[in-house]
Phi, psi and omega in degrees: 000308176310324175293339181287306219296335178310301182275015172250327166295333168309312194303268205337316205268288221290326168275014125297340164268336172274334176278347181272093160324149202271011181277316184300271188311327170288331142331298165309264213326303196281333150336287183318327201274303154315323180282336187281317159336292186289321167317293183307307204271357169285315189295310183268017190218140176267109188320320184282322177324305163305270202331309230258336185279328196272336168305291179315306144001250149314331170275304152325294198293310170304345191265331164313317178305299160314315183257004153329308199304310194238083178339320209276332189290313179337277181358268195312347168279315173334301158313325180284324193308334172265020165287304200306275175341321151320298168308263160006290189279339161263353154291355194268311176316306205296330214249328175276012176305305192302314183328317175322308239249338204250300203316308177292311201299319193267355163288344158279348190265349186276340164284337174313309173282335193268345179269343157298295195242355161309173180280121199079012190270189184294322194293274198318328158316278188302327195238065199281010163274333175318152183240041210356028157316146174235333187199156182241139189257164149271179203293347192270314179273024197238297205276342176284318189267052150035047181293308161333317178301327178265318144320310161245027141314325165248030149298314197278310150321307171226112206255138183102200160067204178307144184269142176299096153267109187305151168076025172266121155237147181309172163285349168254320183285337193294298187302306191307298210278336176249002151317282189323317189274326181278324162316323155252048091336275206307329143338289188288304172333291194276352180093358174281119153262000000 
């Protein structure tokens, strides 16, 4: 049953992975996967309800700062501080609250993708020559995110597949860096703070 409902979601899919470079479709993908996210957290989460924790927030850290300074004010923030904490943890609840709801679908749509574009994966089928490069950055921007660093970190980890080409990303790196940029589009868009 899992192989049917598997090979009806390829039909659907492959013509975008064959007509697409997979920098494109993986794009789709983390479009798709942020708007459903930025969706779940307009709807489930109360948008003044944040502003108003974060406001309160920034403000006690500023009056904190300001009374580093001075032991006496210190005290008397002390007393506030377990307001804060109180604050803190229901923005924290507020915020993971959509995650209850996103966390199974995207972690299925991200095996989804590693059965796409992983190594042996349909791209890598349908393209046995692909090295799974997806986008080649310059070099200056390989050495900012520290791209050496992630390689062979996910060397250490992951023995096989595709060979490590500097100044390259893969298909999680590719989804990480156009997740961030579509997720805050989207963001600004829908009104989430």
């Amino acid at each position: 049953m899992f192989e049917s409902i598997l090979n009806f979601i390829d039909s659907l899919v492959l013509p975008i992975v064959k007509n697409y470079p997979p920098a494109i479709g993986i794009l789709i993908f983390s479009l798709g996967v942020s708007l459903i996210s930025n969706i779940a957290t307009k709807l489930l989460v109360d948008q003044e309800r944040v502003r108003e924790l974060k406001e309160e927030i920034k403000k006690f850290q500023k009056k904190y700062k300001l009374a580093t300074k001075d032991p006496e004010a210190l005290k008397k923030l002390q007393e506030e501080q377990e307001k804060m904490m109180a604050l803190n943890a229901e923005l924290m609840r507020l915020s993971f609250k959509p995650m209850i709801y996103t966390f199974v679908p995207i972690i299925l749509i991200f095996i989804y993708m590693k059965h796409l574009y992983g190594f042996n994966g349909l791209y890598h089928q349908l393209y046995p020559d692909w090295n799974g490069v997806v986008v080649y950055l310059p070099i200056i921007i390989s050495k900012i995110m520290l791209l050496d660093f992630w390689h062979w970190l996910g060397s250490v980890f992951y023995h096989g597949g595709f060979k490590v080409v500097p100044n390259a990303l893969g298909w999680l790196g590719w989804y990480i860096m156009s997740s961030m940029v579509c997720s805050t589009i989207l963001r600004k868009i829908l009104g989430i703070k």
